Short mmCIF file of N, CA and C in Angstrom, two decimals:
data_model
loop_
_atom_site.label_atom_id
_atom_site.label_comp_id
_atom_site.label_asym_id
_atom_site.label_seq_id
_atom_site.Cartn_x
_atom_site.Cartn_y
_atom_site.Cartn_z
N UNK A 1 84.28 25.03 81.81
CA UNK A 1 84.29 24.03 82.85
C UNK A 1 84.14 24.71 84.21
N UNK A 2 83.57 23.81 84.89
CA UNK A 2 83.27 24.51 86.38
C UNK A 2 83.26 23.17 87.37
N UNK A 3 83.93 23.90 88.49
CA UNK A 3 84.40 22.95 89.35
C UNK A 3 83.37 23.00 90.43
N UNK A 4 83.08 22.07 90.88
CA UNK A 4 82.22 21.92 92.36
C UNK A 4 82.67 21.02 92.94
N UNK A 5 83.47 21.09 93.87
CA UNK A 5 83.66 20.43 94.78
C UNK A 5 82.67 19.63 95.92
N UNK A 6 82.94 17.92 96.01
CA UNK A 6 81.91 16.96 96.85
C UNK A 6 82.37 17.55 98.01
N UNK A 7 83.75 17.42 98.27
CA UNK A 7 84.04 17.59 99.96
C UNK A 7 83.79 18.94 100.55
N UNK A 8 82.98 19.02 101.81
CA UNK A 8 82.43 20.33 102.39
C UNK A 8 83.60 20.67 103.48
N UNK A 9 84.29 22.35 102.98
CA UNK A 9 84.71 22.69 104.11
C UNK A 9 84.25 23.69 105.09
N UNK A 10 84.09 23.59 106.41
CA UNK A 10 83.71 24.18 107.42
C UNK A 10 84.39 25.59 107.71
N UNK A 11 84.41 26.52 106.62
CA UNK A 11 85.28 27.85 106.86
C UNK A 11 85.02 28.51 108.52
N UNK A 12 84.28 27.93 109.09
CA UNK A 12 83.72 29.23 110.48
C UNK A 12 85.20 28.03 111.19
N UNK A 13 85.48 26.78 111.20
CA UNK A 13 86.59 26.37 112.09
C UNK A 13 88.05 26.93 112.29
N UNK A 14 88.59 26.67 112.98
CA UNK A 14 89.83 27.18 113.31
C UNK A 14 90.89 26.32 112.80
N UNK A 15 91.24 27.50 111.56
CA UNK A 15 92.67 27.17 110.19
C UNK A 15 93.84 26.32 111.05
N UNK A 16 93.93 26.24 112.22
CA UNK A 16 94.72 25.72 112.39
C UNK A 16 94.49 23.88 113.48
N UNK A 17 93.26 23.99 113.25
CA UNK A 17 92.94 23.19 114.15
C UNK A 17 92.91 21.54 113.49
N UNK A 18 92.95 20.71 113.30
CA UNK A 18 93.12 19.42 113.56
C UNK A 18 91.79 19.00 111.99
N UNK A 19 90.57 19.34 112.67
CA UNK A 19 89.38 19.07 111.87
C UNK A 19 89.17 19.92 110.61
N UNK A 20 89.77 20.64 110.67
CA UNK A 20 90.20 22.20 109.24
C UNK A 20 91.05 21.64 108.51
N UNK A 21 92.12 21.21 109.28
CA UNK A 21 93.09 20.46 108.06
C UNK A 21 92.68 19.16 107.71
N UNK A 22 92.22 18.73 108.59
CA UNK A 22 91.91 17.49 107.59
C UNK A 22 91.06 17.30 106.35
N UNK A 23 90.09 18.18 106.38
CA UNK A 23 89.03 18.94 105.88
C UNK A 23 89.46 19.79 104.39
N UNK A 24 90.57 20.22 104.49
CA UNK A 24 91.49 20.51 103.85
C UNK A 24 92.47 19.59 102.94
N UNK A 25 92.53 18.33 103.62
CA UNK A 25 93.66 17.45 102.63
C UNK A 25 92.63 16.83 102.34
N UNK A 26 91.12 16.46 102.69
CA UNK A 26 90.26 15.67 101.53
C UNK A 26 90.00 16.77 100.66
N UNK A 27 89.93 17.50 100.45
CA UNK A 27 89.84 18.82 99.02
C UNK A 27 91.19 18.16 97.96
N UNK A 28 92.23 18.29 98.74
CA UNK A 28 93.52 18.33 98.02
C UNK A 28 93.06 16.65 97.14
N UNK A 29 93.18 15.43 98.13
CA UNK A 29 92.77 14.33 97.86
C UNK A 29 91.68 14.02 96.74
N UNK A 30 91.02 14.94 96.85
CA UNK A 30 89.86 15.14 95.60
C UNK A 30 90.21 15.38 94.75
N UNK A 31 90.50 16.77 94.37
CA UNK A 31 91.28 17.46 93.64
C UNK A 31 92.66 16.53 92.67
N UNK A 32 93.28 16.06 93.11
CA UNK A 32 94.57 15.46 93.00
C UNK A 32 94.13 14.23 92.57
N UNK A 33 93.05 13.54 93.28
CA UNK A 33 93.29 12.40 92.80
C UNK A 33 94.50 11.09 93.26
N UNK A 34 95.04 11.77 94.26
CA UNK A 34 96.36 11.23 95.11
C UNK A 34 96.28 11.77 96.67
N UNK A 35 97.10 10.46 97.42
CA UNK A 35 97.20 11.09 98.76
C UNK A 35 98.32 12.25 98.86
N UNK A 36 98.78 12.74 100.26
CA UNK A 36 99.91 13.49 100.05
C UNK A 36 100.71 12.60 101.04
N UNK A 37 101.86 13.02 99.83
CA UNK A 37 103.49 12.27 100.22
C UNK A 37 104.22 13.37 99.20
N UNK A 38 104.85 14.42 100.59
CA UNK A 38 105.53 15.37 100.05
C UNK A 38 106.61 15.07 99.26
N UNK A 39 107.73 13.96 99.88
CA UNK A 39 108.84 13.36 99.48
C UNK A 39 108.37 12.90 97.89
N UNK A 40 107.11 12.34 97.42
CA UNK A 40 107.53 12.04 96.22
C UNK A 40 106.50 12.88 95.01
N UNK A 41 105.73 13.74 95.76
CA UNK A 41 104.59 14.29 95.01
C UNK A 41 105.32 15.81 94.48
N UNK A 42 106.59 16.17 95.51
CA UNK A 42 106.97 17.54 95.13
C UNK A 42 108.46 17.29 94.33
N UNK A 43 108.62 16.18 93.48
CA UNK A 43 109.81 15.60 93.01
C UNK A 43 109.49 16.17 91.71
N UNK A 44 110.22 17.03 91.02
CA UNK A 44 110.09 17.46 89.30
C UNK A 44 111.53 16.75 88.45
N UNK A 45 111.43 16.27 87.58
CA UNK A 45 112.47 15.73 87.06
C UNK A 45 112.64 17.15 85.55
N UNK A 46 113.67 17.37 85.19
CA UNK A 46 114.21 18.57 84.98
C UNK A 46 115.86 17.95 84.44
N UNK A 47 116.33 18.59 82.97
CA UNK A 47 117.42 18.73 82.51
C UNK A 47 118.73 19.52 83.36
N UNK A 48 119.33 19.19 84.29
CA UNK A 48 119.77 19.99 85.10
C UNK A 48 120.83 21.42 84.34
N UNK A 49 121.26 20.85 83.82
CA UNK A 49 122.25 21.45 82.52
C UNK A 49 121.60 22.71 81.63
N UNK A 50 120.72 22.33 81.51
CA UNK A 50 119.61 23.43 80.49
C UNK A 50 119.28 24.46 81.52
N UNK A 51 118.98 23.99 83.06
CA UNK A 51 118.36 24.93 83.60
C UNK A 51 119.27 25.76 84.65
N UNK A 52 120.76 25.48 84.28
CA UNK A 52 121.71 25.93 85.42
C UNK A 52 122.33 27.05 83.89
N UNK A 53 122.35 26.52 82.82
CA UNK A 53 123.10 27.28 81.59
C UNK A 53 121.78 28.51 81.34
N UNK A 54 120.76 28.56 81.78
CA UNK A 54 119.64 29.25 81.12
C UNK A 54 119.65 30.80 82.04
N UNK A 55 118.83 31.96 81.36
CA UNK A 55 119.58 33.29 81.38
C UNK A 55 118.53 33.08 83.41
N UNK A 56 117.97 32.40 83.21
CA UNK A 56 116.86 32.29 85.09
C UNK A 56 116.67 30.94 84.77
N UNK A 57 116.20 30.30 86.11
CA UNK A 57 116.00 29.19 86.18
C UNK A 57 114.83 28.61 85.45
N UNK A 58 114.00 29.22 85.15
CA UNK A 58 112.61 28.61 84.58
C UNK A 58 113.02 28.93 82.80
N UNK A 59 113.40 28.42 82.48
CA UNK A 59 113.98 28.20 80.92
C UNK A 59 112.64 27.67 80.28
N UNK A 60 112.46 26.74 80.43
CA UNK A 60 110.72 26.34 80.19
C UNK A 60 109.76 27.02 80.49
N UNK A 61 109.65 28.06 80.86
CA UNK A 61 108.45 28.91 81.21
C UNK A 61 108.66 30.20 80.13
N UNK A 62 107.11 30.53 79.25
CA UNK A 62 107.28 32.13 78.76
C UNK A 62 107.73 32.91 79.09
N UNK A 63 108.41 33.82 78.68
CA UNK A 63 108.17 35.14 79.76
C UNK A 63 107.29 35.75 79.92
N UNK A 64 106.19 35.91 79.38
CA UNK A 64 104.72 36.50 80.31
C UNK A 64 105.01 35.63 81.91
N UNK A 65 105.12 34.20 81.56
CA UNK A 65 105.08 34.01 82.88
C UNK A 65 106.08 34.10 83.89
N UNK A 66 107.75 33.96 83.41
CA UNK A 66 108.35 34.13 84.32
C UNK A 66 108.26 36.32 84.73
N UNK A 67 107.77 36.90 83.71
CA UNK A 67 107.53 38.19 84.43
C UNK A 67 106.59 38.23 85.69
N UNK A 68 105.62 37.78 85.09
CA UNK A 68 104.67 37.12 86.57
C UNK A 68 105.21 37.26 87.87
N UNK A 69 105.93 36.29 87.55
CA UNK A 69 106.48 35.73 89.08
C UNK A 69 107.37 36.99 88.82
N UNK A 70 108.37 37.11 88.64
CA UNK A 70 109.42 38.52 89.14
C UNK A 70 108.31 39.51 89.80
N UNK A 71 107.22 39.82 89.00
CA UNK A 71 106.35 41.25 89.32
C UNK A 71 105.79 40.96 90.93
N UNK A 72 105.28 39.66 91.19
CA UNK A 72 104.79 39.15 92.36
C UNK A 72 105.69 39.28 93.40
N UNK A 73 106.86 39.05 93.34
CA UNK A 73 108.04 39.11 93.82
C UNK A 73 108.52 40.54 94.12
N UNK A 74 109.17 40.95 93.40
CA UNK A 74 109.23 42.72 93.31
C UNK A 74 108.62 43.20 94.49
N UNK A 75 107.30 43.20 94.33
CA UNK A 75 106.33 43.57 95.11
C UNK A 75 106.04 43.49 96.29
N UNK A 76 106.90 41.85 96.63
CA UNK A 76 106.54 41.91 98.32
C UNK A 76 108.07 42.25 98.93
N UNK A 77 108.62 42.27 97.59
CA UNK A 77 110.04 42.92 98.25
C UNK A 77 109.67 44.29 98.70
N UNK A 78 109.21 44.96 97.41
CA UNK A 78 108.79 46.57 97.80
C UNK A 78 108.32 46.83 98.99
N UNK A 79 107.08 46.36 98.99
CA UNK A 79 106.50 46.65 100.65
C UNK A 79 106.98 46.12 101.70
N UNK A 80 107.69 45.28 101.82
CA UNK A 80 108.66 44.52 103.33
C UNK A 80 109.39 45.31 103.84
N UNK A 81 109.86 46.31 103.57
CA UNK A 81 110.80 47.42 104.46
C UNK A 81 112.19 46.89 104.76
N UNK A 82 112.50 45.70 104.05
CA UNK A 82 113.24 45.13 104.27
C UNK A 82 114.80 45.80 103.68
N UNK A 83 115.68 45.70 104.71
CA UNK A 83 117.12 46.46 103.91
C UNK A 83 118.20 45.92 102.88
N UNK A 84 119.23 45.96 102.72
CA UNK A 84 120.03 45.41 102.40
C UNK A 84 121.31 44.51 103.50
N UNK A 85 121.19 43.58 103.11
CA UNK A 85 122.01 42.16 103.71
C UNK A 85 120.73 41.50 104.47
N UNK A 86 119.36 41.72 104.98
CA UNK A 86 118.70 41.33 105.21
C UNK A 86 118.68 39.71 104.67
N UNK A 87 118.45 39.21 105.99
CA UNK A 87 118.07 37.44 105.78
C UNK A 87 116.88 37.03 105.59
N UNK A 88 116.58 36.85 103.99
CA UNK A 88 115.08 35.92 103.83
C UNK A 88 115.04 34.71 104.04
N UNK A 89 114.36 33.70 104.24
CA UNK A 89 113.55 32.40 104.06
C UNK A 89 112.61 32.50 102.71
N UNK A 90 112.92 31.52 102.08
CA UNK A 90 112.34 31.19 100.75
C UNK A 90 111.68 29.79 101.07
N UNK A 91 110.77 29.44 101.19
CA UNK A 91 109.74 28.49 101.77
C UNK A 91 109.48 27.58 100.55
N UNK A 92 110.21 26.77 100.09
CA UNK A 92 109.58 26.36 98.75
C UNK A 92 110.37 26.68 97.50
N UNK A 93 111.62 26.75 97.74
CA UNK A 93 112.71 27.77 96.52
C UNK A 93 112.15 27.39 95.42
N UNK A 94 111.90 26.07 95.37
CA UNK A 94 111.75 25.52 93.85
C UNK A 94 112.75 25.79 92.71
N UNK A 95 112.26 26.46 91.68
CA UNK A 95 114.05 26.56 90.67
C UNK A 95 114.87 27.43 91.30
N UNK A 96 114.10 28.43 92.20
CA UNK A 96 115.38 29.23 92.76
C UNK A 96 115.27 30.88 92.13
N UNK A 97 114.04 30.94 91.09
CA UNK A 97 113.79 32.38 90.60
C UNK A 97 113.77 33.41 92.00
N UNK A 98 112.66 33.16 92.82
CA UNK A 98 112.85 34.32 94.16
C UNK A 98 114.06 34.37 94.50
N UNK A 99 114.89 33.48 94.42
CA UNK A 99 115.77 33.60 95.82
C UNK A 99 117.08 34.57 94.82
N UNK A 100 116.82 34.27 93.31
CA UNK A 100 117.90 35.14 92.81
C UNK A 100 117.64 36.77 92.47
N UNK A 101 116.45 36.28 92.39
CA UNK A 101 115.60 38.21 92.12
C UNK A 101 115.62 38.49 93.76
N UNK A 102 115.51 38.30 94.56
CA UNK A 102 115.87 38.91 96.27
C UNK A 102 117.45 38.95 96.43
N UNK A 103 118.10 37.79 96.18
CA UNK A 103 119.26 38.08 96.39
C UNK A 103 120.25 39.80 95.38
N UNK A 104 119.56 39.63 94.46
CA UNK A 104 119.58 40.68 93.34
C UNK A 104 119.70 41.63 93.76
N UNK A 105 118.46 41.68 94.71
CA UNK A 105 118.09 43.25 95.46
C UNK A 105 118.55 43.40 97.08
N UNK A 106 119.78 42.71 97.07
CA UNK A 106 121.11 42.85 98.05
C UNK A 106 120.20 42.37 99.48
N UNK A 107 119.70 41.09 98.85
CA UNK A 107 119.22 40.52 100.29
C UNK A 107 120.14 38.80 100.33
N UNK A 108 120.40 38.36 101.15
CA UNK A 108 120.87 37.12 102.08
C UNK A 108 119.54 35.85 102.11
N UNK A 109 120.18 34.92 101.11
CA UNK A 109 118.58 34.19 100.59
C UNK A 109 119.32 32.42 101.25
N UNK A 110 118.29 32.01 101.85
CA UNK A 110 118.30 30.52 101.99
C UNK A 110 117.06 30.29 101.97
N UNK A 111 117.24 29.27 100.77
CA UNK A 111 116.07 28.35 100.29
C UNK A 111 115.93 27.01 100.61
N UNK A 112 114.66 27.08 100.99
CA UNK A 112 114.25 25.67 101.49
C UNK A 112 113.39 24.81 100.42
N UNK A 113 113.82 23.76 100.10
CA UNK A 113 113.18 22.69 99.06
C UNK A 113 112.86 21.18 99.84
N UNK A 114 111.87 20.81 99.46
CA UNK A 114 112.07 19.09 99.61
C UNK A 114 112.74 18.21 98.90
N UNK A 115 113.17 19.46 97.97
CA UNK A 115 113.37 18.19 96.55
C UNK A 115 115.42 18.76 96.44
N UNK A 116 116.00 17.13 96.40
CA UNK A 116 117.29 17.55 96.65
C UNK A 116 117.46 18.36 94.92
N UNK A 117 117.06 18.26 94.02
CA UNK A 117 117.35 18.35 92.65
C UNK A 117 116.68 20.26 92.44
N UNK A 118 116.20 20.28 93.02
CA UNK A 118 116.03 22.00 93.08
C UNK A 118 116.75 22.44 94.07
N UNK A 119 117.24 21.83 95.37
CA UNK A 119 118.43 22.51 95.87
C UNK A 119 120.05 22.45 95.53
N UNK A 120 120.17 21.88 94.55
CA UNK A 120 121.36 21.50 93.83
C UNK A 120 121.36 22.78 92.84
N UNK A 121 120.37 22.63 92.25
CA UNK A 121 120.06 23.85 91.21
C UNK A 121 120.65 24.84 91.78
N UNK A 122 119.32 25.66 92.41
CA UNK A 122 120.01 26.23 93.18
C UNK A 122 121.36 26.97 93.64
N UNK A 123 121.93 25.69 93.79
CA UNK A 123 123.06 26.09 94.70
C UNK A 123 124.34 26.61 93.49
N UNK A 124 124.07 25.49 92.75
CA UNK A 124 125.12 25.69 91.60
C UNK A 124 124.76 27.29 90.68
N UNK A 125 123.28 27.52 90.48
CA UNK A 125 123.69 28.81 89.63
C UNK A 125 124.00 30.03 90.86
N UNK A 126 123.53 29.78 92.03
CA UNK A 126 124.07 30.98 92.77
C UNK A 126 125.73 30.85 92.47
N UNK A 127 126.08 29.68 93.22
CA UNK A 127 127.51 30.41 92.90
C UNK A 127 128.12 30.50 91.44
N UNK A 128 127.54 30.29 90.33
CA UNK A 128 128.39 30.80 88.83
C UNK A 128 127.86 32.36 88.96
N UNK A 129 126.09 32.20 89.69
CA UNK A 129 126.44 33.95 89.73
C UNK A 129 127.00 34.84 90.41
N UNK A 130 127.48 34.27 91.70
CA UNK A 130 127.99 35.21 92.78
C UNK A 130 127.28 35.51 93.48
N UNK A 131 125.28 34.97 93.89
CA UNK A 131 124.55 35.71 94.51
C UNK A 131 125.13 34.96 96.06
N UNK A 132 124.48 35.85 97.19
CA UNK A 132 124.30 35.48 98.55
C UNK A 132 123.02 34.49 98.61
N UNK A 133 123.07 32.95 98.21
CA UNK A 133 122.19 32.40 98.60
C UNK A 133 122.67 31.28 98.38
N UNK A 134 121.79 30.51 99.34
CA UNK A 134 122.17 28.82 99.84
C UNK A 134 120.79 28.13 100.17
N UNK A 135 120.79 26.99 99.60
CA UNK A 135 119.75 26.57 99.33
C UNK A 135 120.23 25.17 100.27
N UNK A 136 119.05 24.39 101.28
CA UNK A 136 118.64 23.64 102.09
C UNK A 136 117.99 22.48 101.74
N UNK A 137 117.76 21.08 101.74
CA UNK A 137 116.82 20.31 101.30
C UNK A 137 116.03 20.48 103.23
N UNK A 138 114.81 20.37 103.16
CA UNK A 138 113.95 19.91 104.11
C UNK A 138 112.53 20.41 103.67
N UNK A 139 111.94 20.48 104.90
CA UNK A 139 110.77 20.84 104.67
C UNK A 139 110.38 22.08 105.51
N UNK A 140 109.15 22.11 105.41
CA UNK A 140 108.34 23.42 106.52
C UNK A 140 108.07 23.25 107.89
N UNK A 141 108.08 21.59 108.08
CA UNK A 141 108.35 21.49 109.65
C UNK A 141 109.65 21.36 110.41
N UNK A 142 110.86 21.85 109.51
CA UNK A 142 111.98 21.67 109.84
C UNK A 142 112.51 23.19 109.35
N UNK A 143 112.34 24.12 109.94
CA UNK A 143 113.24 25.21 109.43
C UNK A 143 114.43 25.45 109.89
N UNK A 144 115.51 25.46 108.29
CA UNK A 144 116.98 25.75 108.63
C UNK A 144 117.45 26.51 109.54
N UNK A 145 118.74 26.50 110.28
CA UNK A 145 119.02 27.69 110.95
C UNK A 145 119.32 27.46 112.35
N UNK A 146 119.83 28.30 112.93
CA UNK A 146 120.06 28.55 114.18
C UNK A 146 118.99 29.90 114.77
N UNK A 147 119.44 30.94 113.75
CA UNK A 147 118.79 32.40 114.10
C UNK A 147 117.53 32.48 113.17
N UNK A 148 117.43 33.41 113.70
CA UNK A 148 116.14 33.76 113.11
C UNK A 148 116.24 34.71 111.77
N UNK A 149 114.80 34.71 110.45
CA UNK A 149 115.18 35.39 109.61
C UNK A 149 114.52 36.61 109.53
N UNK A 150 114.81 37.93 108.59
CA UNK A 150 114.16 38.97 108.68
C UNK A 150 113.35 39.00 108.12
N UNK A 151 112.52 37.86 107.11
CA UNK A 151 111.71 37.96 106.49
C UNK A 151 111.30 36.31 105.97
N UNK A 152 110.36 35.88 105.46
CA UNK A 152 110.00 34.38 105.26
C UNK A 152 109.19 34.54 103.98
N UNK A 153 109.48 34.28 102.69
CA UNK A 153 108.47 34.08 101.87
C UNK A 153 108.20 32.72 101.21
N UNK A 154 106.82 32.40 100.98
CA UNK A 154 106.53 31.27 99.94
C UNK A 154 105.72 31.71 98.77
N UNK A 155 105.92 31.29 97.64
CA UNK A 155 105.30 31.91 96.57
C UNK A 155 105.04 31.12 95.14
N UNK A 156 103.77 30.41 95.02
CA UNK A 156 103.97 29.18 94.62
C UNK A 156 103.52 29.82 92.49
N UNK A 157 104.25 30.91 92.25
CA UNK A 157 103.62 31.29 90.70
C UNK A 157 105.09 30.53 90.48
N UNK A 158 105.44 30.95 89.09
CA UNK A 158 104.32 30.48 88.14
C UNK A 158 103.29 29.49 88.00
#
Protein backbone atom coordinates (compact mmCIF):
# COMPACT_ATOMS: atom_id res chain seq x y z
CA UNK A 1 0.00 0.00 0.00
CA UNK A 2 1.09 3.46 -0.74
CA UNK A 3 -0.12 6.57 0.45
CA UNK A 4 -0.49 9.82 -1.60
CA UNK A 5 -1.73 12.35 -0.13
CA UNK A 6 -4.68 15.02 -2.02
CA UNK A 7 -3.80 17.87 0.36
CA UNK A 8 -0.60 19.94 -0.85
CA UNK A 9 1.76 21.16 1.73
CA UNK A 10 3.81 24.26 1.08
CA UNK A 11 7.20 23.05 2.91
CA UNK A 12 9.24 26.51 1.72
CA UNK A 13 6.39 28.37 4.44
CA UNK A 14 7.07 29.28 7.81
CA UNK A 15 6.34 26.05 10.42
CA UNK A 16 5.04 28.33 12.49
CA UNK A 17 2.97 30.55 10.62
CA UNK A 18 -0.84 30.53 10.45
CA UNK A 19 -1.09 29.12 6.59
CA UNK A 20 1.53 26.00 7.49
CA UNK A 21 -0.62 24.95 10.14
CA UNK A 22 -3.51 25.00 8.69
CA UNK A 23 -2.06 23.25 5.83
CA UNK A 24 -1.04 20.87 8.27
CA UNK A 25 -4.43 20.02 10.09
CA UNK A 26 -6.04 19.38 6.48
CA UNK A 27 -3.26 16.45 6.17
CA UNK A 28 -4.23 15.35 9.71
CA UNK A 29 -8.13 15.83 8.63
CA UNK A 30 -7.39 13.63 5.65
CA UNK A 31 -5.53 11.27 7.13
CA UNK A 32 -7.90 10.77 10.18
CA UNK A 33 -10.82 11.10 8.65
CA UNK A 34 -11.92 13.40 11.75
CA UNK A 35 -11.60 16.98 12.83
CA UNK A 36 -9.30 17.74 15.80
CA UNK A 37 -10.80 17.90 19.27
CA UNK A 38 -7.96 17.15 21.55
CA UNK A 39 -10.33 16.72 24.64
CA UNK A 40 -11.99 13.77 23.00
CA UNK A 41 -9.68 12.39 20.18
CA UNK A 42 -6.69 11.89 22.83
CA UNK A 43 -9.17 9.94 25.35
CA UNK A 44 -7.91 5.98 25.54
CA UNK A 45 -10.16 3.91 27.61
CA UNK A 46 -7.83 1.33 29.44
CA UNK A 47 -8.33 -1.31 32.48
CA UNK A 48 -6.93 0.93 35.09
CA UNK A 49 -6.10 -1.97 37.50
CA UNK A 50 -4.20 -4.14 34.90
CA UNK A 51 -2.16 -1.23 34.00
CA UNK A 52 -1.21 0.24 37.54
CA UNK A 53 -0.58 -3.82 38.78
CA UNK A 54 1.62 -4.40 35.47
CA UNK A 55 5.64 -4.76 35.76
CA UNK A 56 5.45 -0.79 33.22
CA UNK A 57 2.64 0.79 32.18
CA UNK A 58 2.15 -0.51 28.65
CA UNK A 59 1.08 -4.13 29.74
CA UNK A 60 -0.56 -4.40 26.29
CA UNK A 61 2.33 -3.66 24.32
CA UNK A 62 5.25 -6.51 23.26
CA UNK A 63 8.28 -6.02 24.46
CA UNK A 64 10.01 -5.51 21.19
CA UNK A 65 7.91 -2.60 21.51
CA UNK A 66 7.94 -1.38 24.87
CA UNK A 67 12.02 -1.85 24.39
CA UNK A 68 11.55 0.59 21.60
CA UNK A 69 10.39 3.17 23.46
CA UNK A 70 12.87 2.64 26.62
CA UNK A 71 15.87 2.57 23.80
CA UNK A 72 14.39 5.98 22.28
CA UNK A 73 14.27 7.25 25.61
CA UNK A 74 17.63 6.13 27.06
CA UNK A 75 19.01 7.94 24.37
CA UNK A 76 17.82 11.35 24.65
CA UNK A 77 18.48 10.94 28.20
CA UNK A 78 22.13 10.01 27.25
CA UNK A 79 22.84 12.92 25.16
CA UNK A 80 20.94 15.78 27.32
CA UNK A 81 23.76 16.34 29.76
CA UNK A 82 21.25 16.37 31.98
CA UNK A 83 22.15 15.60 35.92
CA UNK A 84 20.63 14.11 38.63
CA UNK A 85 17.43 15.80 40.42
CA UNK A 86 17.14 17.58 37.16
CA UNK A 87 13.45 18.77 36.24
CA UNK A 88 11.95 17.24 33.01
CA UNK A 89 8.66 18.09 31.21
CA UNK A 90 7.09 15.07 29.68
CA UNK A 91 4.82 16.62 26.94
CA UNK A 92 2.29 13.97 26.41
CA UNK A 93 3.07 11.39 29.48
CA UNK A 94 0.55 9.15 28.16
CA UNK A 95 0.89 5.73 30.32
CA UNK A 96 3.71 7.32 32.01
CA UNK A 97 6.64 4.79 30.55
CA UNK A 98 9.15 8.06 30.01
CA UNK A 99 8.42 9.65 32.97
CA UNK A 100 9.29 6.33 35.01
CA UNK A 101 12.43 5.31 32.93
CA UNK A 102 13.71 9.28 33.54
CA UNK A 103 12.59 9.35 36.85
CA UNK A 104 14.68 5.91 37.18
CA UNK A 105 17.66 7.70 36.05
CA UNK A 106 17.36 10.16 39.20
CA UNK A 107 15.57 12.83 37.28
CA UNK A 108 12.34 15.02 38.75
CA UNK A 109 9.44 14.12 36.13
CA UNK A 110 6.06 16.07 35.63
CA UNK A 111 3.88 14.85 33.13
CA UNK A 112 1.59 16.54 31.17
CA UNK A 113 -1.61 14.65 29.70
CA UNK A 114 -4.97 15.80 28.33
CA UNK A 115 -6.43 12.85 29.34
CA UNK A 116 -7.40 12.83 33.19
CA UNK A 117 -7.21 8.76 33.06
CA UNK A 118 -3.43 8.70 32.07
CA UNK A 119 -2.74 11.25 34.69
CA UNK A 120 -4.31 9.23 37.38
CA UNK A 121 -2.26 6.35 36.11
CA UNK A 122 0.39 7.94 36.39
CA UNK A 123 0.18 9.29 39.52
CA UNK A 124 -0.85 6.19 41.32
CA UNK A 125 2.06 3.85 40.03
CA UNK A 126 4.62 6.59 40.80
CA UNK A 127 3.76 6.62 44.18
CA UNK A 128 3.47 2.51 44.81
CA UNK A 129 6.88 3.01 43.20
CA UNK A 130 8.43 5.75 45.05
CA UNK A 131 9.50 7.57 41.78
CA UNK A 132 9.88 11.60 41.79
CA UNK A 133 7.05 12.24 39.44
CA UNK A 134 3.71 14.00 39.19
CA UNK A 135 1.65 13.97 36.57
CA UNK A 136 -0.73 17.20 35.41
CA UNK A 137 -3.96 17.03 33.27
CA UNK A 138 -3.67 20.01 30.57
CA UNK A 139 -2.38 20.59 27.52
CA UNK A 140 0.65 22.16 25.44
CA UNK A 141 -0.78 25.55 25.50
CA UNK A 142 -0.91 25.50 29.15
CA UNK A 143 2.39 24.49 30.66
CA UNK A 144 2.46 23.43 34.37
CA UNK A 145 4.52 25.31 36.72
CA UNK A 146 5.75 28.31 38.04
CA UNK A 147 9.65 27.71 37.09
CA UNK A 148 11.08 26.67 34.51
CA UNK A 149 12.27 23.02 33.45
CA UNK A 150 15.75 21.61 32.68
CA UNK A 151 14.66 19.73 30.00
CA UNK A 152 11.11 19.15 27.93
CA UNK A 153 10.46 15.94 26.15
CA UNK A 154 7.59 14.56 23.86
CA UNK A 155 7.84 11.20 22.47
CA UNK A 156 4.99 9.78 20.78
CA UNK A 157 6.52 5.60 20.35
CA UNK A 158 5.28 3.16 20.80
Amino acid sequence: MRYVPQTKVNQNLDPFGEEYVAQQIAVYREISRRGIDQHSNELTDFTMADQIAGANPYTHQPPTSVALHVGRVSRAIQYSGLQISDHVLDMGCGWGTSCELMAFCGLEVTGLDINPHFVELVNIRAKRIGHKVSAVQGSFESIPGDGLYDAALYCTTP
